[in-house]
PDB file of C-alpha atoms in Angstrom:
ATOM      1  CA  UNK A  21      88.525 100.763 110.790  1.00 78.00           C
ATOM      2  CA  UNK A  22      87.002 102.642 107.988  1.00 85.00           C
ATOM      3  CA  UNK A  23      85.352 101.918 104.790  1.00 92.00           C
ATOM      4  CA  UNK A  24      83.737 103.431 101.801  1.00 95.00           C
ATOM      5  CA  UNK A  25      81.021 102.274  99.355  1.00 96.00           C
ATOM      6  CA  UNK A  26      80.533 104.411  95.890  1.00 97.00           C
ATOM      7  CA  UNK A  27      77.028 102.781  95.031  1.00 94.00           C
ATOM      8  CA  UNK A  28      76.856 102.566  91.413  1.00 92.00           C
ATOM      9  CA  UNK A  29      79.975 101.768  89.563  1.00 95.00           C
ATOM     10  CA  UNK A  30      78.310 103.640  86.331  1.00 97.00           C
ATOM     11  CA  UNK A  31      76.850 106.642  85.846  1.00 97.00           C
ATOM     12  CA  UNK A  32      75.052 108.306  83.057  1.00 97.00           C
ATOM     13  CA  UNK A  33      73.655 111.364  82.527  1.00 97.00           C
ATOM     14  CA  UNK A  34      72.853 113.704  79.597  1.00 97.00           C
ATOM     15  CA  UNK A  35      74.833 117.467  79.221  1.00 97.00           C
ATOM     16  CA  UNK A  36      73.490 119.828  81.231  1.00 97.00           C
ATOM     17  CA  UNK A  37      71.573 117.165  84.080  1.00 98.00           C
ATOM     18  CA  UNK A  38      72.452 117.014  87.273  1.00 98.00           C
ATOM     19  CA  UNK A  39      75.203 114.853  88.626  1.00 98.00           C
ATOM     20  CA  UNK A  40      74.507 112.855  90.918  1.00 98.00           C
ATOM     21  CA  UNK A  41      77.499 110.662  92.819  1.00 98.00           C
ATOM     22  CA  UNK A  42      76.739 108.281  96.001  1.00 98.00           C
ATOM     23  CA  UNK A  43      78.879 107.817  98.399  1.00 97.00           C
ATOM     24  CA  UNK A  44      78.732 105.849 101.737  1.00 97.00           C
ATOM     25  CA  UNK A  45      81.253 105.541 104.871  1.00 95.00           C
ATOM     26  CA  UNK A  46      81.771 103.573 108.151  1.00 92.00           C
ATOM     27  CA  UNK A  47      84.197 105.269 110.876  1.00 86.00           C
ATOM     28  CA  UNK A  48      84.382 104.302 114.224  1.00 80.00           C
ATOM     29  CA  UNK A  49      85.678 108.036 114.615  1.00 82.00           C
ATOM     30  CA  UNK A  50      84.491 111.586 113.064  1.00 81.00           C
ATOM     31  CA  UNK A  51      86.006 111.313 109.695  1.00 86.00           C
ATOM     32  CA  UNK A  52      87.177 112.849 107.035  1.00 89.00           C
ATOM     33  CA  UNK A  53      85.870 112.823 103.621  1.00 92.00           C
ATOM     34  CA  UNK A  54      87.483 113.470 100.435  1.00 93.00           C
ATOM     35  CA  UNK A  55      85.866 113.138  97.051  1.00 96.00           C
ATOM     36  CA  UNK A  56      88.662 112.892  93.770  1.00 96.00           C
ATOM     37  CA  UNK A  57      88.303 112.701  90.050  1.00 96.00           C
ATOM     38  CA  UNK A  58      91.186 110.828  87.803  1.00 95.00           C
ATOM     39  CA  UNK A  59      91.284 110.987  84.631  1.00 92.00           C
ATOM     40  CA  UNK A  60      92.931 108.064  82.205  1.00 87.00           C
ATOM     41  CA  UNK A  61      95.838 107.296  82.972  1.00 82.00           C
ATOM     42  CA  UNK A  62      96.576 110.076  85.042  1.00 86.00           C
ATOM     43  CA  UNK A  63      96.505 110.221  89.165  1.00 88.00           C
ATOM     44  CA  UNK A  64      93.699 111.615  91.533  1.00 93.00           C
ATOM     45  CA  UNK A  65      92.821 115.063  91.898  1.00 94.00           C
ATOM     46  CA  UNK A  66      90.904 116.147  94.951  1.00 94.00           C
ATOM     47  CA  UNK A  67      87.675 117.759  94.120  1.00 96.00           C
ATOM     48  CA  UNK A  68      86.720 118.765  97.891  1.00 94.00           C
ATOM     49  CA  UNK A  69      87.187 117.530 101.397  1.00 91.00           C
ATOM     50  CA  UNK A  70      84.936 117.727 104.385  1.00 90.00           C
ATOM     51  CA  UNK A  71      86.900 118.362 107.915  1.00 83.00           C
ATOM     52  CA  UNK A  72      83.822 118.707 110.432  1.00 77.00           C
ATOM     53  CA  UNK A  73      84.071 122.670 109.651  1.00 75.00           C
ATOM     54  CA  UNK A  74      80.999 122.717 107.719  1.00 84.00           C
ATOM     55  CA  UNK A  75      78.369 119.860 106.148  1.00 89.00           C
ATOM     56  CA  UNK A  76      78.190 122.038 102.465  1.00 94.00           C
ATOM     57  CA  UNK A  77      81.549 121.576 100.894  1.00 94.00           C
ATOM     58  CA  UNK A  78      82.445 123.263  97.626  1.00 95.00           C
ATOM     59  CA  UNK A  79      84.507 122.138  95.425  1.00 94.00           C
ATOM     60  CA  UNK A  80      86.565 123.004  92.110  1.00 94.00           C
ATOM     61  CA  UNK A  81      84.785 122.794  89.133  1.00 93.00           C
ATOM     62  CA  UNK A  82      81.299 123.662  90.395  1.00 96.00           C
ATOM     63  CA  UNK A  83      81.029 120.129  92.671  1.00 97.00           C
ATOM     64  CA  UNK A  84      80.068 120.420  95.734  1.00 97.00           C
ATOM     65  CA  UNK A  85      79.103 117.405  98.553  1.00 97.00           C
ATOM     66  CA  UNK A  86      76.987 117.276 101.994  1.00 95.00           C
ATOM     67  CA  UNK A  87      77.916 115.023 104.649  1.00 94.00           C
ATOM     68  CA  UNK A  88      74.812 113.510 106.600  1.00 93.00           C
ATOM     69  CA  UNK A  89      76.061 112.095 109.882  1.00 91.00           C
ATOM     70  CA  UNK A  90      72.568 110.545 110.532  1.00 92.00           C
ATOM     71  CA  UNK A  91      72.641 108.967 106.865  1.00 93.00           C
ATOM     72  CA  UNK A  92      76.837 108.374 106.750  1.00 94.00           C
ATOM     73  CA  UNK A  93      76.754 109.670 103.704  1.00 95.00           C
ATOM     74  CA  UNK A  94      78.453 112.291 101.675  1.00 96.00           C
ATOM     75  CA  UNK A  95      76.956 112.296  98.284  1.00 97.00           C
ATOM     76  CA  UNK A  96      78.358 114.573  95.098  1.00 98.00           C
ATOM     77  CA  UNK A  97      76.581 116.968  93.346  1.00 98.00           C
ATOM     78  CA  UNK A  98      77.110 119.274  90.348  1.00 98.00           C
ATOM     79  CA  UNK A  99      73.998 120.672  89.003  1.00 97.00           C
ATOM     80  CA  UNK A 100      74.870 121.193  85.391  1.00 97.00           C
ATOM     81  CA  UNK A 101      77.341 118.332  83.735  1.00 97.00           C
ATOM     82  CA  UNK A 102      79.514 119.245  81.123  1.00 96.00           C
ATOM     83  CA  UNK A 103      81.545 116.825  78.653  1.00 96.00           C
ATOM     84  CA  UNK A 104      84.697 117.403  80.581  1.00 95.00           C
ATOM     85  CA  UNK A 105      83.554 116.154  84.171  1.00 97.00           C
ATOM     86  CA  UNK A 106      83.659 112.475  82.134  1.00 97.00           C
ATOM     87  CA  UNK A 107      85.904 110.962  84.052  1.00 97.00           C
ATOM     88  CA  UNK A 108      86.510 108.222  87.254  1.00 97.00           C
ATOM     89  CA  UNK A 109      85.467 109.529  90.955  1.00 98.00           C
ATOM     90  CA  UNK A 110      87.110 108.298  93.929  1.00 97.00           C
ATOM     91  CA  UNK A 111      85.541 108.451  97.769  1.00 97.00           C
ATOM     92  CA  UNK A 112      87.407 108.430 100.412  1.00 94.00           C
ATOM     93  CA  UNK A 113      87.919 108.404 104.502  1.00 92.00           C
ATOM     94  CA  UNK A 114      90.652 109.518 106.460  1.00 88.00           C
ATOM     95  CA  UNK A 115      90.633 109.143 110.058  1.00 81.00           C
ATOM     96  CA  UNK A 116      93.151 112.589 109.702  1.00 77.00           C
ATOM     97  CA  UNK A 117      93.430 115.448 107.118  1.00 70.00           C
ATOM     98  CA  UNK A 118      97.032 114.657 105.971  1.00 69.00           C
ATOM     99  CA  UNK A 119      96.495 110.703 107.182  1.00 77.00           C
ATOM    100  CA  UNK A 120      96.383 107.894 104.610  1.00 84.00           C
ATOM    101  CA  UNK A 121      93.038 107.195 102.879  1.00 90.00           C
ATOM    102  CA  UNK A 122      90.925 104.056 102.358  1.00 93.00           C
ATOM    103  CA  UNK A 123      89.160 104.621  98.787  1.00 95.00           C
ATOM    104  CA  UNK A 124      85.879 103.149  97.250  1.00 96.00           C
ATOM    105  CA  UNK A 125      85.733 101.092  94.346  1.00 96.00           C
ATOM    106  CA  UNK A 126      84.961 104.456  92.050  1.00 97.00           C
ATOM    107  CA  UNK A 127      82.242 105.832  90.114  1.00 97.00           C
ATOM    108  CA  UNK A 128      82.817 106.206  86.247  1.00 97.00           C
ATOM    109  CA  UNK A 129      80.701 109.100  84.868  1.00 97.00           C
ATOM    110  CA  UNK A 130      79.822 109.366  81.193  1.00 97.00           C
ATOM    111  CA  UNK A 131      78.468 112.576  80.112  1.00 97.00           C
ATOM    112  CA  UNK A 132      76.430 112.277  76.695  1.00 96.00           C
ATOM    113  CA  UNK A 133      75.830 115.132  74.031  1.00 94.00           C
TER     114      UNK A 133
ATOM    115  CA  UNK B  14     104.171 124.008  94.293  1.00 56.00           C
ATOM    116  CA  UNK B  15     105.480 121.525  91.087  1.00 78.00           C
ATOM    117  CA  UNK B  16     103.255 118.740  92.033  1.00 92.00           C
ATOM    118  CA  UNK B  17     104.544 115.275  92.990  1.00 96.00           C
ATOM    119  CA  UNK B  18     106.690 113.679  90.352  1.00 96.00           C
ATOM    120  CA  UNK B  19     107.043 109.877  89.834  1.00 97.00           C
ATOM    121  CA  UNK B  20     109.476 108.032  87.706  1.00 97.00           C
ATOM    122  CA  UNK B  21     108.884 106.341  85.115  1.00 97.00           C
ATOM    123  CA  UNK B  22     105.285 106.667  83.964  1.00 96.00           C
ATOM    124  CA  UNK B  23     105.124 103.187  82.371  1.00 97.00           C
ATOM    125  CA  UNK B  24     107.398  99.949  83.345  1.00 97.00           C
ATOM    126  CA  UNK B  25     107.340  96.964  80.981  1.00 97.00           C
ATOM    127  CA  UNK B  26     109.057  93.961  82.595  1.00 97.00           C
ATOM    128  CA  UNK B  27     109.341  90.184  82.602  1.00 96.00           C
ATOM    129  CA  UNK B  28     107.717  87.931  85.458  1.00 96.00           C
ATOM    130  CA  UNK B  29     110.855  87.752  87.751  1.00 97.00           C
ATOM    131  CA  UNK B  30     112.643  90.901  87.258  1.00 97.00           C
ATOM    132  CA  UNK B  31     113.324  93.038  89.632  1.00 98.00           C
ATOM    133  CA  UNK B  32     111.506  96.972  89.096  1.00 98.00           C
ATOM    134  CA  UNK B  33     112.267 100.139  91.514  1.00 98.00           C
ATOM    135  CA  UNK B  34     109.861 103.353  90.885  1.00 98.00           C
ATOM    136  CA  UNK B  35     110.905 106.760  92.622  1.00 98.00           C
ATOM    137  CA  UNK B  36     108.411 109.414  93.678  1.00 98.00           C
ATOM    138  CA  UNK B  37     109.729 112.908  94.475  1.00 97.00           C
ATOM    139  CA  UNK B  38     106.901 114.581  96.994  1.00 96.00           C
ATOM    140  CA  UNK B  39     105.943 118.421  96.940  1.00 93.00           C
ATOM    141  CA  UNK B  40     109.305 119.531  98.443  1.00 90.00           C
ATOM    142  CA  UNK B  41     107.539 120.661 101.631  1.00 85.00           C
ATOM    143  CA  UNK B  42     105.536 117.926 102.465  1.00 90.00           C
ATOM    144  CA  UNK B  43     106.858 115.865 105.156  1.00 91.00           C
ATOM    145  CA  UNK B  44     104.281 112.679 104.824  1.00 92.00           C
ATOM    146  CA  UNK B  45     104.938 110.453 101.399  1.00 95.00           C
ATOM    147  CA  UNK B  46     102.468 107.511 100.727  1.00 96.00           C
ATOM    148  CA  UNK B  47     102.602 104.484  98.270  1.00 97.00           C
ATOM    149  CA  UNK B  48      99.501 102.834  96.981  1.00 97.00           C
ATOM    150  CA  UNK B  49      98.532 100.247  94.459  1.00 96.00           C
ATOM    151  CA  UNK B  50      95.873 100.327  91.986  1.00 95.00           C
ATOM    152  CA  UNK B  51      94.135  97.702  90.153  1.00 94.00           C
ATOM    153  CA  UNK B  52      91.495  98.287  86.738  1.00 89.00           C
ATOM    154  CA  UNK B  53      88.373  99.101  88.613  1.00 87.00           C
ATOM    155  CA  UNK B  54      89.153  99.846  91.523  1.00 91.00           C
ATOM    156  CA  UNK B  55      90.478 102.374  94.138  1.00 93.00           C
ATOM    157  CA  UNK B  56      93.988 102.907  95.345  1.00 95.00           C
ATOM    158  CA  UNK B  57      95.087 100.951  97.972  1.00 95.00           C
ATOM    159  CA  UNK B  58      97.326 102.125 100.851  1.00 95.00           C
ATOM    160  CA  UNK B  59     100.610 100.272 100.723  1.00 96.00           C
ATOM    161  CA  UNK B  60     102.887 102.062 103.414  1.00 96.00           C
ATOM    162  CA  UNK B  61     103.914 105.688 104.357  1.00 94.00           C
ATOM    163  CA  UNK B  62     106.918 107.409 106.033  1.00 94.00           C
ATOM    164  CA  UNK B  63     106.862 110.729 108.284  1.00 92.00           C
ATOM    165  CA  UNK B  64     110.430 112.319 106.512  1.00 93.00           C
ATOM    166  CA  UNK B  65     112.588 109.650 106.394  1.00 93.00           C
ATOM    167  CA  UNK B  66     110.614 106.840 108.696  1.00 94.00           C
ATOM    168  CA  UNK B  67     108.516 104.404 107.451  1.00 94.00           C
ATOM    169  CA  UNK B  68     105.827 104.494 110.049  1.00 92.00           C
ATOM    170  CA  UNK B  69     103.147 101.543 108.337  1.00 91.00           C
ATOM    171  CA  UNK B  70     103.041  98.819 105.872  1.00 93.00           C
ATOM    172  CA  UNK B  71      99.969  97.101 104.459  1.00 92.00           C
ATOM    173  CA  UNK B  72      99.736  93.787 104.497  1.00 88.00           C
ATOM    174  CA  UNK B  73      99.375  93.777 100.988  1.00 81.00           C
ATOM    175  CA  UNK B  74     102.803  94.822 101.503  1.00 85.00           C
ATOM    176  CA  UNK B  75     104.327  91.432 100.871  1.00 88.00           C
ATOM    177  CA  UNK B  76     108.201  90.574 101.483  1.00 93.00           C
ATOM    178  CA  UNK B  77     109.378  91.170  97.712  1.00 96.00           C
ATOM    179  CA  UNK B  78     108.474  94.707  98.299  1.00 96.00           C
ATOM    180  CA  UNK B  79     110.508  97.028  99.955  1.00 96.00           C
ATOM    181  CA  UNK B  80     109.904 101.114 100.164  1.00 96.00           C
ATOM    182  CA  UNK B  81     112.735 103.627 101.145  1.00 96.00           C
ATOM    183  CA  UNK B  82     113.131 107.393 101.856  1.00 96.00           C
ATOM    184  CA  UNK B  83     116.817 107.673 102.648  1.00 91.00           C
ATOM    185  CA  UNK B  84     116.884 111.228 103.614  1.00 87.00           C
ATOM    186  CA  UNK B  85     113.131 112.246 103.939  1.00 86.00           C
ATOM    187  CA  UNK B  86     113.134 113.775 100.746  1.00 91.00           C
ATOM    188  CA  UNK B  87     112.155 111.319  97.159  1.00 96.00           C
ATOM    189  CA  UNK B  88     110.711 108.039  97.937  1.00 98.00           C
ATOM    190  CA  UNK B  89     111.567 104.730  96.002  1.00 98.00           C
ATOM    191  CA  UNK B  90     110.014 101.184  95.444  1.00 98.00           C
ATOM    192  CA  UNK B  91     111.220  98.556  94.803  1.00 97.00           C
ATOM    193  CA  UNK B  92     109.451  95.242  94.041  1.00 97.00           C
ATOM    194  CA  UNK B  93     111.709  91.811  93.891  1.00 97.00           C
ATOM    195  CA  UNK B  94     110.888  88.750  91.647  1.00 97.00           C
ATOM    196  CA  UNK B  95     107.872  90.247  89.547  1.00 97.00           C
ATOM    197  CA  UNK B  96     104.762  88.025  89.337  1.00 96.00           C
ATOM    198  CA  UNK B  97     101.578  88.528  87.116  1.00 95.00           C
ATOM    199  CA  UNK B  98      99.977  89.637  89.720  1.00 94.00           C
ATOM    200  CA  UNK B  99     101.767  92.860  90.392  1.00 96.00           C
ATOM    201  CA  UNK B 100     100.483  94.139  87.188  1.00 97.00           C
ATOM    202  CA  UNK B 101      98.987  97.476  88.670  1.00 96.00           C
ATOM    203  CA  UNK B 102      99.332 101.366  89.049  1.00 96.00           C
ATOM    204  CA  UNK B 103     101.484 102.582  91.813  1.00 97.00           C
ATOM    205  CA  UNK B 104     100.720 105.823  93.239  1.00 96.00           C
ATOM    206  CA  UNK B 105     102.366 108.167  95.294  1.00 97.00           C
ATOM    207  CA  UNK B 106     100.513 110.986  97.383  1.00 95.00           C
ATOM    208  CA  UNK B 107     102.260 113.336  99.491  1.00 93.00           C
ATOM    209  CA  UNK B 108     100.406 115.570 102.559  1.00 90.00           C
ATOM    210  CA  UNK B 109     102.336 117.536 105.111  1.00 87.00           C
ATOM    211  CA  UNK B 110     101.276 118.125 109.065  1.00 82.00           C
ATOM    212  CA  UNK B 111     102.174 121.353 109.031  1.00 68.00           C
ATOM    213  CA  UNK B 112     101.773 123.933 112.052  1.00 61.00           C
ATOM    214  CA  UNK B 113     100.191 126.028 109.894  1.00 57.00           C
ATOM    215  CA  UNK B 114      97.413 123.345 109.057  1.00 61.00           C
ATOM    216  CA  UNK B 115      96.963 119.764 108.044  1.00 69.00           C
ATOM    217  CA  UNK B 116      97.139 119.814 104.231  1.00 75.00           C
ATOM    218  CA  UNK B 117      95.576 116.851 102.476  1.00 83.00           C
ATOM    219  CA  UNK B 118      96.990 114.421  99.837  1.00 90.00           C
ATOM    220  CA  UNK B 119      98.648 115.286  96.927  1.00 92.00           C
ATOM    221  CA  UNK B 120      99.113 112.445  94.207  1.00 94.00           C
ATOM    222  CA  UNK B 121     101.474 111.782  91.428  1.00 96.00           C
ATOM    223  CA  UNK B 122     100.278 110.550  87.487  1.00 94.00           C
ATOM    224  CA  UNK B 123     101.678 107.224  88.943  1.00 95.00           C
ATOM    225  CA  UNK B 124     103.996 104.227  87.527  1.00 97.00           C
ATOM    226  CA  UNK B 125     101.834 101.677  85.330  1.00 96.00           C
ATOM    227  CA  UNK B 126     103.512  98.854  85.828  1.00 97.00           C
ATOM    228  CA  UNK B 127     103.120  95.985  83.135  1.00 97.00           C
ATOM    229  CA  UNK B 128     104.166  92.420  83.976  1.00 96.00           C
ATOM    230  CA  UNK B 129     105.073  90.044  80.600  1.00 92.00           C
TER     231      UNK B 129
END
């Protein structure tokens, strides 16, 4: 079985900081990770995925995420926040690239002027 | 690539009735997911079909809910005798196992569904 925890269900952080997202998993197989953003009302866009082909994953919109086997983590970064990244972020684990996904609770980011 | 389309984007209906949402996948993809989300939290996997078989159902999956894809194409769900409870967004996500690679979820703007 696999699970996710998003620690913090709020974040806050000025224009321009650095963003910061946490992310935990259990899987009692190599997994894969999958970090998505959804805005109101809409559904989930993936931002990047990690598939054991490297631990620095890139994303769209200049995210990008490092999985930590020794830590089981797979935190998101973006080192310059803009207005627009305001918005909900999803973890998630997949025990297969095109499996089903178990999700975390989400992250809601505020970005302030 | 015209995204996954679901139908309609907002369902107002009275505890009791029944509701059926329909989810058209990236034409391509051969895997089609349902899952339900609540305010505040993530998506939770319902069931999913491999073209037209339905290969798992959640628990959550409860008898007045029933999921179809006739001819491994669109997708449709239908929930029977409404209760407050159901009051949710239902997403669909579709992902294909092709030879060419595993491609990962694609998701749908989702069916809010409101229960009276």
């Amino acid at each position: 079985a696999q699970s996710v925890t998003q620690l913090g269900s709020h974040v806050s952080v000025s224009e321009g900081a650095l963003v910061l997202l946490r992310c935990n998993y259990s899987s009692s197989v190599p997994p894969y990770l999958f970090w998505y953003v959804q805005y109101p009302n809409q559904g989930l866009q993936l931002l990047l995925k990690y598939t054991s082909a490297a631990t620095l994953v890139k994303g769209i919109n200049g995210f990008e995420a490092e999985f930590k086997k020794s830590e089981t983590s797979f935190h998101l970064t973006k080192p310059s926040a803009h207005m627009s990244d305001a918005a909900e972020y999803f973890c998630a684990v997949s025990l297969h690239n095109a499996g089903k996904s178990t999700f975390g609770d989400g992250t809601t980011l505020t970005v302030k002027p | 690539d015209t995204g996954v389309s679901q139908d309609p984007r907002h369902k107002i209906t009275k505890r009791g009735q029944n509701v059926t949402f329909r989810c058209d996948p990236i034409s391509e993809h051969n895997r089609l997911y349902w899952y339900r989300q609540t305010l505040g939290q993530g998506p939770e996997f319902l069931t999913y079909f491999q073209n037209e078989a339905q290969l798992e159902k959640s628990r959550l999956l409860s008898d007045r809910f029933s999921a179809e894809r006739p001819k491994g194409s669109f997708s449709t769900l239908e929930i029977q005798r409404t209760e407050q409870g159901d009051s949710a967004m239902y997403l669909c996500a579709s992902s294909t196992t092709a030879e060419g690679g595993d491609q990962p979820q694609h998701f749908g703007d989702g069916t809010r569904l409101s229960i009276l």
